[in-house]
Coordinates of C-alpha atoms in Angstrom, one line a residue:
X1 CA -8.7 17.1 -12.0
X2 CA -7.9 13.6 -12.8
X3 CA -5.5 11.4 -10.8
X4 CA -4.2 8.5 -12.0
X5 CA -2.6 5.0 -9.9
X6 CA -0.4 2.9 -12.3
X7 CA 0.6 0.9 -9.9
X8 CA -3.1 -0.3 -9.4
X9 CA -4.4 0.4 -12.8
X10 CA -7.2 2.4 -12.0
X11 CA -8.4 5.9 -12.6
X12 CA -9.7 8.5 -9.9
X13 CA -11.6 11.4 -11.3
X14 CA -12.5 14.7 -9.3
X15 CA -15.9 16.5 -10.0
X16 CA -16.6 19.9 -10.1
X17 CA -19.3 21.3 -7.3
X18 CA -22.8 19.6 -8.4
X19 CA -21.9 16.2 -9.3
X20 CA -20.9 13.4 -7.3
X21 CA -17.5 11.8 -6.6
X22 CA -17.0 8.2 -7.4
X23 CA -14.0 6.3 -8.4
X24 CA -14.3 4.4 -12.2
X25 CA -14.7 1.1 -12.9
X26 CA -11.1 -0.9 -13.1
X27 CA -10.2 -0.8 -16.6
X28 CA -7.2 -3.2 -17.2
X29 CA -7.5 -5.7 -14.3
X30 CA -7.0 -9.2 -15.7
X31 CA -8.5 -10.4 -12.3
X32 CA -11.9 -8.8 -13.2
X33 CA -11.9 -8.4 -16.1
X34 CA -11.7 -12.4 -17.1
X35 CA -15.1 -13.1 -17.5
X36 CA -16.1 -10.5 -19.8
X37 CA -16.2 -10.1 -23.4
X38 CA -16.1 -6.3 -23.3
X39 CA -14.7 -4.7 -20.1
X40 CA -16.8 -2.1 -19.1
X41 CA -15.5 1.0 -20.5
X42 CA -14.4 4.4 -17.7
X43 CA -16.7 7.2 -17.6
X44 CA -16.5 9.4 -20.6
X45 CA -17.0 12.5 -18.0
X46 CA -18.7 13.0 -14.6
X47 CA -19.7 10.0 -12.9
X48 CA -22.8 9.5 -11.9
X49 CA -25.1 12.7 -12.0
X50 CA -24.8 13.4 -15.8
X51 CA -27.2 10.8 -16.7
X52 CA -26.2 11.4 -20.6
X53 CA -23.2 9.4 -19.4
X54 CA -25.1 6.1 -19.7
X55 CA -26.2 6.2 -23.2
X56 CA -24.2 3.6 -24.2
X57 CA -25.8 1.1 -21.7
X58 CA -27.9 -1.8 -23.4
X59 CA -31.4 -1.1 -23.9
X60 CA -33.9 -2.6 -21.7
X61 CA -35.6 -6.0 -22.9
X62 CA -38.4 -5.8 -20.9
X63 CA -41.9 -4.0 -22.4
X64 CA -43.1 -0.6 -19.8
X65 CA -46.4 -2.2 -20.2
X66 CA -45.1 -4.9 -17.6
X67 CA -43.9 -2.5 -15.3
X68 CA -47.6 -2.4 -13.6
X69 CA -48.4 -6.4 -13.6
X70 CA -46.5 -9.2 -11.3
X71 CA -43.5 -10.4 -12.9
X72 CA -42.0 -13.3 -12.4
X73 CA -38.6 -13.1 -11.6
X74 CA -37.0 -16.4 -13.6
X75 CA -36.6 -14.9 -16.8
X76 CA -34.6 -11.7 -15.5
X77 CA -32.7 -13.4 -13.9
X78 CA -31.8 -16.1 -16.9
X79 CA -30.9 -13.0 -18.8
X80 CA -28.6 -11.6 -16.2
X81 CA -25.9 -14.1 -15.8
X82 CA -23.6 -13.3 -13.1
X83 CA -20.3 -11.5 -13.8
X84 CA -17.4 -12.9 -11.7
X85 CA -15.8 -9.4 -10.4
X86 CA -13.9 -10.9 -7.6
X87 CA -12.8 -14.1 -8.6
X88 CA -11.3 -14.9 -5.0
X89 CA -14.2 -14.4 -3.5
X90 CA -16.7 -17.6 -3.3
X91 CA -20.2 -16.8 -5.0
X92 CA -23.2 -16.9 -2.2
X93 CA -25.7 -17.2 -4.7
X94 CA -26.4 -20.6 -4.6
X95 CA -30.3 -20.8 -3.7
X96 CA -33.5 -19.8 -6.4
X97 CA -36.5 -18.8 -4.9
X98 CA -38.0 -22.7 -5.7
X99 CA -35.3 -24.0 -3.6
X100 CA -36.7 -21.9 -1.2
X101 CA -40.2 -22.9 -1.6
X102 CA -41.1 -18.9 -2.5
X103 CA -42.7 -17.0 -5.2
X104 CA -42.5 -13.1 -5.6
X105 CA -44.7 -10.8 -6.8
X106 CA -43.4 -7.1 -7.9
X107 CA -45.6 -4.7 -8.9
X108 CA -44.9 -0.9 -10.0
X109 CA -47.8 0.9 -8.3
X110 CA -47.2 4.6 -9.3
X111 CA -44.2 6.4 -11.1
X112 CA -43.0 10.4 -9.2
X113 CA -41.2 12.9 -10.5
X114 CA -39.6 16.1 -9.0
X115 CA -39.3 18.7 -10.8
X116 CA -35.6 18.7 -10.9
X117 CA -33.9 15.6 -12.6
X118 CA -31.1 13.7 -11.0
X119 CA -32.9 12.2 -7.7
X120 CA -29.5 11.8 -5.7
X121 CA -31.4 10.6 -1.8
X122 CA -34.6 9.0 -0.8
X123 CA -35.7 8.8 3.0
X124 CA -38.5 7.9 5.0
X125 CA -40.2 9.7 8.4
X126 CA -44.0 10.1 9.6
X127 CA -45.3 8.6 6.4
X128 CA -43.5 11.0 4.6
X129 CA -41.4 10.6 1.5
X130 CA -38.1 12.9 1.0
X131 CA -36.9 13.1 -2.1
X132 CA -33.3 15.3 -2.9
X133 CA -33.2 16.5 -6.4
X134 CA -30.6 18.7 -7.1
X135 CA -30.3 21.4 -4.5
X136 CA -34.2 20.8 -3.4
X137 CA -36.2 18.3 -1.1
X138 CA -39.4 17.3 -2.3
X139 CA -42.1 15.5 0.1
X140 CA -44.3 13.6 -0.8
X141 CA -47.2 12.1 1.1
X142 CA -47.0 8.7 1.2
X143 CA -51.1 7.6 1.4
X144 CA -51.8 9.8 -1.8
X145 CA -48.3 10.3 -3.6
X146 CA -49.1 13.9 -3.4
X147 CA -46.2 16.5 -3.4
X148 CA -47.1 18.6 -0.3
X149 CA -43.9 20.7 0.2
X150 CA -41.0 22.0 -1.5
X151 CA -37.8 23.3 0.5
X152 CA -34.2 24.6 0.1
X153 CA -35.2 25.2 -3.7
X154 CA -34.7 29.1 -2.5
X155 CA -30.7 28.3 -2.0
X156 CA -29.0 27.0 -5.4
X157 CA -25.4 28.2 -3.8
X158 CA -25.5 25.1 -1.8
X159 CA -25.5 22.4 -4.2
X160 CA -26.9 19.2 -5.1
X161 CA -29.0 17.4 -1.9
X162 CA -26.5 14.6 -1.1
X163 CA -28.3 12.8 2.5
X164 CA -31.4 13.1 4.3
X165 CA -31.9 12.0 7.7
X166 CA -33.9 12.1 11.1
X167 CA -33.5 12.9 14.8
X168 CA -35.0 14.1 17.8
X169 CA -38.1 15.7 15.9
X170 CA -35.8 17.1 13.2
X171 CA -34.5 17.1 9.7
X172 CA -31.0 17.2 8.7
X173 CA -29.7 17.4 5.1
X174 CA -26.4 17.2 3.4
X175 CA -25.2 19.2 0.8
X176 CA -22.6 20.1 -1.8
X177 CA -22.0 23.3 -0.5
X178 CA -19.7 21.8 2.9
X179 CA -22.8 22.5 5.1
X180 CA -25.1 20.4 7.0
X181 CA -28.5 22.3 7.4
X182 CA -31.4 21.4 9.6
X183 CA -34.7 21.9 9.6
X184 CA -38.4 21.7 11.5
X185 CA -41.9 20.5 10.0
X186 CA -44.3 23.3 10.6
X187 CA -48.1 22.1 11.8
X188 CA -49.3 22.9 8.0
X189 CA -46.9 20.6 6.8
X190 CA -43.8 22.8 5.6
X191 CA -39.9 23.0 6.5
X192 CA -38.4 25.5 8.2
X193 CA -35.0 26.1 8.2
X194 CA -33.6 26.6 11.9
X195 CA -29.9 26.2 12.4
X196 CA -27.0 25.3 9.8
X197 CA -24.0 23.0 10.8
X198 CA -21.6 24.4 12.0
X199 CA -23.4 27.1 14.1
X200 CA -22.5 30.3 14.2
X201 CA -22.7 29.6 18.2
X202 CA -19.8 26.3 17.7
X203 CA -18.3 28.9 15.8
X204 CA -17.7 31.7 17.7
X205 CA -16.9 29.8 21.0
X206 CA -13.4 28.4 18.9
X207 CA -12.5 30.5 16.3
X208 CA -9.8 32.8 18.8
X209 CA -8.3 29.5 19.5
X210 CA -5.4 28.0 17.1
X211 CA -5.8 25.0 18.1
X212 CA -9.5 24.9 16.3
X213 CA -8.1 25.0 13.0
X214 CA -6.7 22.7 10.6
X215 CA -4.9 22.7 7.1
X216 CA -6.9 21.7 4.5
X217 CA -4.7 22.4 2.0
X218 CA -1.5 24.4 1.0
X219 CA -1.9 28.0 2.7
X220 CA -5.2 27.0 3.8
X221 CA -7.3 26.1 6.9
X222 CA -10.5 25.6 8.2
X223 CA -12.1 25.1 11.6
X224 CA -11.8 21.4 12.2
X225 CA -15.9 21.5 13.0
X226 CA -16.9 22.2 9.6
X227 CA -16.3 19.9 6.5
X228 CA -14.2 21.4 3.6
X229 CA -15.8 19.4 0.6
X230 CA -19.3 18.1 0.1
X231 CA -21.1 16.2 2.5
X232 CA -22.2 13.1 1.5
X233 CA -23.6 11.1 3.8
X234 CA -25.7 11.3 7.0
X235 CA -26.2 8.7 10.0
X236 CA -27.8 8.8 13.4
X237 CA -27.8 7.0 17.2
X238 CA -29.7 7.9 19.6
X239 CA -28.6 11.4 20.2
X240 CA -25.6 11.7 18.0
X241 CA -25.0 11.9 14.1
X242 CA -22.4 10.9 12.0
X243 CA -21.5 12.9 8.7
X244 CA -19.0 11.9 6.3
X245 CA -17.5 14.1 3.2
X246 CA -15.3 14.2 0.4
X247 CA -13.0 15.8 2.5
X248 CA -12.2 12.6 3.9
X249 CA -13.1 13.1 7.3
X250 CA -15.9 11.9 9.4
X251 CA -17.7 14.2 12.0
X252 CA -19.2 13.2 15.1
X253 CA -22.2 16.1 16.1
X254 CA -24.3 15.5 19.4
X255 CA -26.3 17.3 22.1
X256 CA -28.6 20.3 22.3
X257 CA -26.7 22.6 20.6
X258 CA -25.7 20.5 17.8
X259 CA -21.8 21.1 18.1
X260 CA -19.2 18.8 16.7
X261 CA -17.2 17.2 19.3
X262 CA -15.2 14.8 17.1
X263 CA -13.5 15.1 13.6
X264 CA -11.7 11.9 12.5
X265 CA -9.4 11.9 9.2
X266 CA -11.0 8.5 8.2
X267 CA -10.2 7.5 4.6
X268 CA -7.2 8.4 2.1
X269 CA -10.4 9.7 -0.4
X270 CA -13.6 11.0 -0.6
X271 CA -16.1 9.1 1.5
X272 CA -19.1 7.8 0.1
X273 CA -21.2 6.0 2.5
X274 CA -21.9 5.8 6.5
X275 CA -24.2 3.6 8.6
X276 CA -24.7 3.5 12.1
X277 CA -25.0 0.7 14.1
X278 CA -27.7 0.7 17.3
X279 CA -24.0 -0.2 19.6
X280 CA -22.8 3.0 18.5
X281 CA -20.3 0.9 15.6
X282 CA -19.9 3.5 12.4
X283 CA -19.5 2.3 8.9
X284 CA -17.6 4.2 6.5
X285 CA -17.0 2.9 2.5
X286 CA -14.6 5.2 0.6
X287 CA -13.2 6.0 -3.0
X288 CA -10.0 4.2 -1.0
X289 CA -11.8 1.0 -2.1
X290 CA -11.5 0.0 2.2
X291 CA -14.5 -0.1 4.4
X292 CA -13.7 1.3 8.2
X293 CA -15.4 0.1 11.2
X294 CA -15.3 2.8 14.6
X295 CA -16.2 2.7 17.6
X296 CA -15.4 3.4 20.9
X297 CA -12.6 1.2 23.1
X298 CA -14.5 -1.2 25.3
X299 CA -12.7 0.0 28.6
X300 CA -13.6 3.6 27.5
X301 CA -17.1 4.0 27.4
X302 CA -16.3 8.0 27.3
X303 CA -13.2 7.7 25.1
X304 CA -13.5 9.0 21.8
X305 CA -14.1 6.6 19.0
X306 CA -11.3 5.1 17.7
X307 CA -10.5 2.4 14.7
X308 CA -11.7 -1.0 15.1
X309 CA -10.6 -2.5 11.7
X310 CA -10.5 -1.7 7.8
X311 CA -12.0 -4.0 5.9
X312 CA -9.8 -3.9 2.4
X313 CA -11.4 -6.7 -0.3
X314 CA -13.0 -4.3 -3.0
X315 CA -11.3 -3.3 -6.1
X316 CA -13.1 -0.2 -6.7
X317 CA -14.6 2.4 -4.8
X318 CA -17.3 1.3 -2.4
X319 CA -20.4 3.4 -2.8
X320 CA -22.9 1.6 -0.6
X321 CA -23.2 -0.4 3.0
X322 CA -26.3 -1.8 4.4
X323 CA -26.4 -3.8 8.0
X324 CA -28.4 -6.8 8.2
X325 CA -32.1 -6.7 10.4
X326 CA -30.3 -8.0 13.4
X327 CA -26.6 -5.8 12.2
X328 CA -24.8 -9.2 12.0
X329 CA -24.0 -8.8 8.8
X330 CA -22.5 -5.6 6.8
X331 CA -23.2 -6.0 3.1
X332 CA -21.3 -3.3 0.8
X333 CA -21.8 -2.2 -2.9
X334 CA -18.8 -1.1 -5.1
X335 CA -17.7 -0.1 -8.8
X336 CA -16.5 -3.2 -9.3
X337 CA -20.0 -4.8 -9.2
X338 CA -19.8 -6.5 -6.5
X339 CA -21.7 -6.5 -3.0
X340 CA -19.6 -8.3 -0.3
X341 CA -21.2 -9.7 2.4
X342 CA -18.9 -9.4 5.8
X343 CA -19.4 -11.2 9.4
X344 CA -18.3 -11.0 12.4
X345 CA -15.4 -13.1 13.4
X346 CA -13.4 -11.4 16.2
X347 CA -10.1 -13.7 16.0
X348 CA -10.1 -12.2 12.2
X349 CA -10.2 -8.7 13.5
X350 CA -13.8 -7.7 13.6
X351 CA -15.3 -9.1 10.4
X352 CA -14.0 -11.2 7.6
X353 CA -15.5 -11.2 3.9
X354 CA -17.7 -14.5 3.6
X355 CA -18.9 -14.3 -0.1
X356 CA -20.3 -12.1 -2.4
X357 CA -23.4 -11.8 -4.8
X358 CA -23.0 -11.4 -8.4
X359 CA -25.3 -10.0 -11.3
X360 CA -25.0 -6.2 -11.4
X361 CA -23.2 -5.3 -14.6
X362 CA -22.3 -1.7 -13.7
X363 CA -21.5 -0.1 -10.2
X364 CA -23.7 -0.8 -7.8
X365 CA -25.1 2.6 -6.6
X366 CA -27.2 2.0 -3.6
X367 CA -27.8 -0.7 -1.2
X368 CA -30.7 -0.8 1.9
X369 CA -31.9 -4.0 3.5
X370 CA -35.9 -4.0 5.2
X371 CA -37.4 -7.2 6.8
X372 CA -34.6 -9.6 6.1
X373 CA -34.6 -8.6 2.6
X374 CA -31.3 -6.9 0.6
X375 CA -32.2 -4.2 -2.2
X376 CA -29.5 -3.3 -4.2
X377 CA -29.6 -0.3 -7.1
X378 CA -27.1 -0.1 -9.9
X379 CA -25.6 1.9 -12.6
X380 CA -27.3 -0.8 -15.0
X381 CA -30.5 0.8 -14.7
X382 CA -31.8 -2.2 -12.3
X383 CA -33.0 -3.4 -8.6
X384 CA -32.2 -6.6 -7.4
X385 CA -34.1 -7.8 -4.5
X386 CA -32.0 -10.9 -2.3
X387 CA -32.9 -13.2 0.5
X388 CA -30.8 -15.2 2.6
X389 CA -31.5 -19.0 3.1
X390 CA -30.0 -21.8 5.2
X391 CA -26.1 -21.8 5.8
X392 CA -25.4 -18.1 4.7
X393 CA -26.4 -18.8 0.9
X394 CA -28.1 -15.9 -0.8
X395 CA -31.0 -15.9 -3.3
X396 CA -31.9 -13.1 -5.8
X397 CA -35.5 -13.4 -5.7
X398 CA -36.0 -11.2 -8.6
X399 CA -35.0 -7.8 -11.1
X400 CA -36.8 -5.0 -11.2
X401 CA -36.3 -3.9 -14.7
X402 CA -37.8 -0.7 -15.3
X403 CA -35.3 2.7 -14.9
X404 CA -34.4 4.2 -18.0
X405 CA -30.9 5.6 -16.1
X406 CA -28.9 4.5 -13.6
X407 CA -30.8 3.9 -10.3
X408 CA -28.9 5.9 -7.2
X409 CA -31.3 5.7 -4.1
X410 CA -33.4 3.2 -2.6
X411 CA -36.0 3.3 0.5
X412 CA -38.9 0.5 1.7
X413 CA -40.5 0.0 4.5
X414 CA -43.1 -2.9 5.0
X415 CA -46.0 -2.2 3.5
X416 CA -49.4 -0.9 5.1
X417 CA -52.6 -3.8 4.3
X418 CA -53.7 -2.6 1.4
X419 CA -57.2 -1.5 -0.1
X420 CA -59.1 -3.9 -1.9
X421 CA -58.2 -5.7 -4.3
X422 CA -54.4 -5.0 -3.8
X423 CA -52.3 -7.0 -2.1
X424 CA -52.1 -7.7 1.7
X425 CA -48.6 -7.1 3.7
X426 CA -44.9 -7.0 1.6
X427 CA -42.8 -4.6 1.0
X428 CA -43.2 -0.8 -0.8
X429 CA -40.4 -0.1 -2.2
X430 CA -38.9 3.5 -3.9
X431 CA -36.4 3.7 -6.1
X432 CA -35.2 6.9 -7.8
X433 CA -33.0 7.4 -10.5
X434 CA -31.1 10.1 -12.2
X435 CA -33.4 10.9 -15.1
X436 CA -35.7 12.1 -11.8
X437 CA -38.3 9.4 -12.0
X438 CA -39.1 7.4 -8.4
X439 CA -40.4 4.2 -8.9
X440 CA -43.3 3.0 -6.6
X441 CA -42.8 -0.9 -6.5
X442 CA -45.1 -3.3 -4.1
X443 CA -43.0 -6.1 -3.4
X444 CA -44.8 -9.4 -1.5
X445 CA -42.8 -12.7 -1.0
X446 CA -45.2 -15.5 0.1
X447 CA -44.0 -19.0 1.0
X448 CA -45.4 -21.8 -1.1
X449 CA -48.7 -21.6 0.6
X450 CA -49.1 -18.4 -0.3
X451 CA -49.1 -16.8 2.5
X452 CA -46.7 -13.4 3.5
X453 CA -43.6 -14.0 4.5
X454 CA -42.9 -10.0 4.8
X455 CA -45.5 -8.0 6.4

């Protein structure tokens, strides 16, 4: 199904069950489009998953052979002038890593790949790497690289992997299928799968009531508990977790028993992203093109969560949010190229727009941000790794130029010291793409000393 807004110029395109949901690129914005020589043409069918979609991107420059040596970042970035996307909003990008007094080292230390294409999630827990690809979770260990466990690749009906995430000793992933299932790591090291979201318990304690069921569409409705589209994004605090779907809604879940105690009709399209601050503030960035912040009223510390403010600056959908170390700053990734970086300012209600960093020349896809640095992954097949100076001014330290399709999750954690004749402290980085490849990059950023800065 394919809905069109003349009045914005834009295209939204629906997906059948498998694929993800994304709005296109603008196609005949004179704002955005007046730095480039050849606008950036819509999707010729489903956005993103079909990776056959991106043929028409420009080849990479840079030789594979590189891909396992230190690069230095200069040239890439030389090659990649930035695109100006959002032409009222300033460029932050003012700093290069001299002005900094840094250097950077990348290095590609291994290459994974599941055995279904499309990696769609990456996550992190108890040195363990989960991988979603298609309707399966790989894990791999993280001191070897080895794949020690397989799950949910019994259960095609529920659709592509969209979220994996962690809480109170267990494993909850997000799928295509409407469903939230959770699992438990066995002591040999495999997933079990013990409850899925709704329960049949949540369930059965509502469905006489009418009052637990909403319309969902024309001469249909559904239990407000359970989403009605994919799920495609997860979130925790604490003790509670956030979900957010196509469906538009976002869905608070809490407690022993897992039950839903809050459903919220967030967005006016499919949500694509949801972080969680450690104050309880939710992020959610929609196909709407408008970020919404949640919480819960000050004078209510009980209340339910309520709207705080939308953040509307985006001229695309927003497919990304990351919060800063110390969750001062909200940085979001969109179609339109762009990540925004937003602060708080509470006389501007909540959080105002303060710049934005420029260089991506497709969507950007994915953004995470580990030890004060930003990571962001992008239809164009590339990571670019930033760094905030003095003032609020932004630095792209360097590209890592390596993916042969678009990249659509990230994950790092600082690195462990490593063995001999490797090097000490930084930052391991994963990136996986849709052509099912993950990307094992050591990233260390030393001051002009040469010593860590990350570690």
């Amino acid at each position: 199904t394919q809905k069109t807004h003349t009045t914005l110029k834009t295209h939204s395109f629906e997906y059948p069950a498998g694929n993800m949901k994304f709005r296109s690129w603008i196609s005949s914005s004179s704002s955005v489009n007046t730095a480039i020589d050849h606008p950036v043409p819509p999707p010729k069918g489903v956005f993103p998953d079909d990776a056959s979609n991106f043929s028409d991107l420009p080849s990479s420059t840079t030789s594979p052979s590189l891909f396992s040596q230190e690069t230095n970042s200069l040239s890439s970035l030389q090659s990649n002038l930035s695109l100006l996307t959002l032409p009222s909003v300033p460029s932050l990008q003012n700093l290069s890593p001299g002005t900094l007094n840094l250097a950077i080292s990348a290095r590609c230390l291994n290459s994974l790949n599941p055995r279904n294409a499309h990696v769609t999630f990456l996550a992190m827990h108890n040195n363990l790497l989960y991988a979603a690809s298609s309707n399966e979770i790989n894990v791999f260990e993280l001191t070897n690289f080895t794949l020690i466990d397989t799950f949910n690749n019994k259960d095609p009906s529920s659709g592509s992997a969209k979220s994996v995430t962690f809480l109170d000793g267990k494993i909850f992933t997000a799928h295509q299928d409407c469903k939230i299932r959770v699992w438990k790591l066995t002591l040999n090291k495999q997933h079990k799968l013990i409850a899925t979201l709704p329960t049949l318990e949540d369930r059965l304690r509502r469905f006489v009531f009418p009052s637990s069921y909403t319309n969902v569409r024309r001469h249909k409705k559904k239990m407000w508990i359970e989403h009605h589209d994919a799920v495609s994004g997860l979130a925790v605090n604490e003790n509670l977790m956030c979900s957010v779907s196509w469906d538009r809604c976002l869905k608070i879940w809490g407690g022993s028993k897992l039950r839903c105690f809050e459903s919220i009709k967030a967005h006016d399209d499919a949500i694509n992203a949801v972080v969680v601050g450690k104050d309880g503030t939710i992020f959610t960035g929609s196909a709407d093109k408008r970020i919404r912040v949640w919480g819960k009223p000050y004078a209510e510390k009980k209340g339910k969560i309520g709207l705080i403010a939308t953040l509307e600056k985006h001229k695309s959908a927003v497919n990304a949010l990351a919060l800063s170390s110390d969750e001062s700053v909200l940085f979001s990734g969109a179609c339109d190229r762009s990540i925004l970086v937003w602060e708080r300012e509470d006389s501007a209600n909540y959080m105002v727009v303060t710049g934005a960093l420029r260089g991506h020349t497709k969507a950007i896809l994915c953004l995470i941000n580990v030890s004060d640095l930003l990571f962001s992954g992008s239809a164009d097949r590339t990571v670019r790794i930033w760094t905030r100076g003095n003032q609020g001014q932004f630095c792209c330290l360097t590209v890592l130029d390596g993916h042969r399709t678009p990249v659509r999750s990230l994950v790092a954690a600082p690195a462990v010291a490593a063995e001999s004749g490797g090097a000490n402290g930084g930052v391991t980085l994963f990136s996986g793409s849709f052509d099912g490849e993950i990307k094992v990059w050591q990233i260390v950023v030393s001051s002009s000393s040469g010593s860590p800065l990350v570690s």
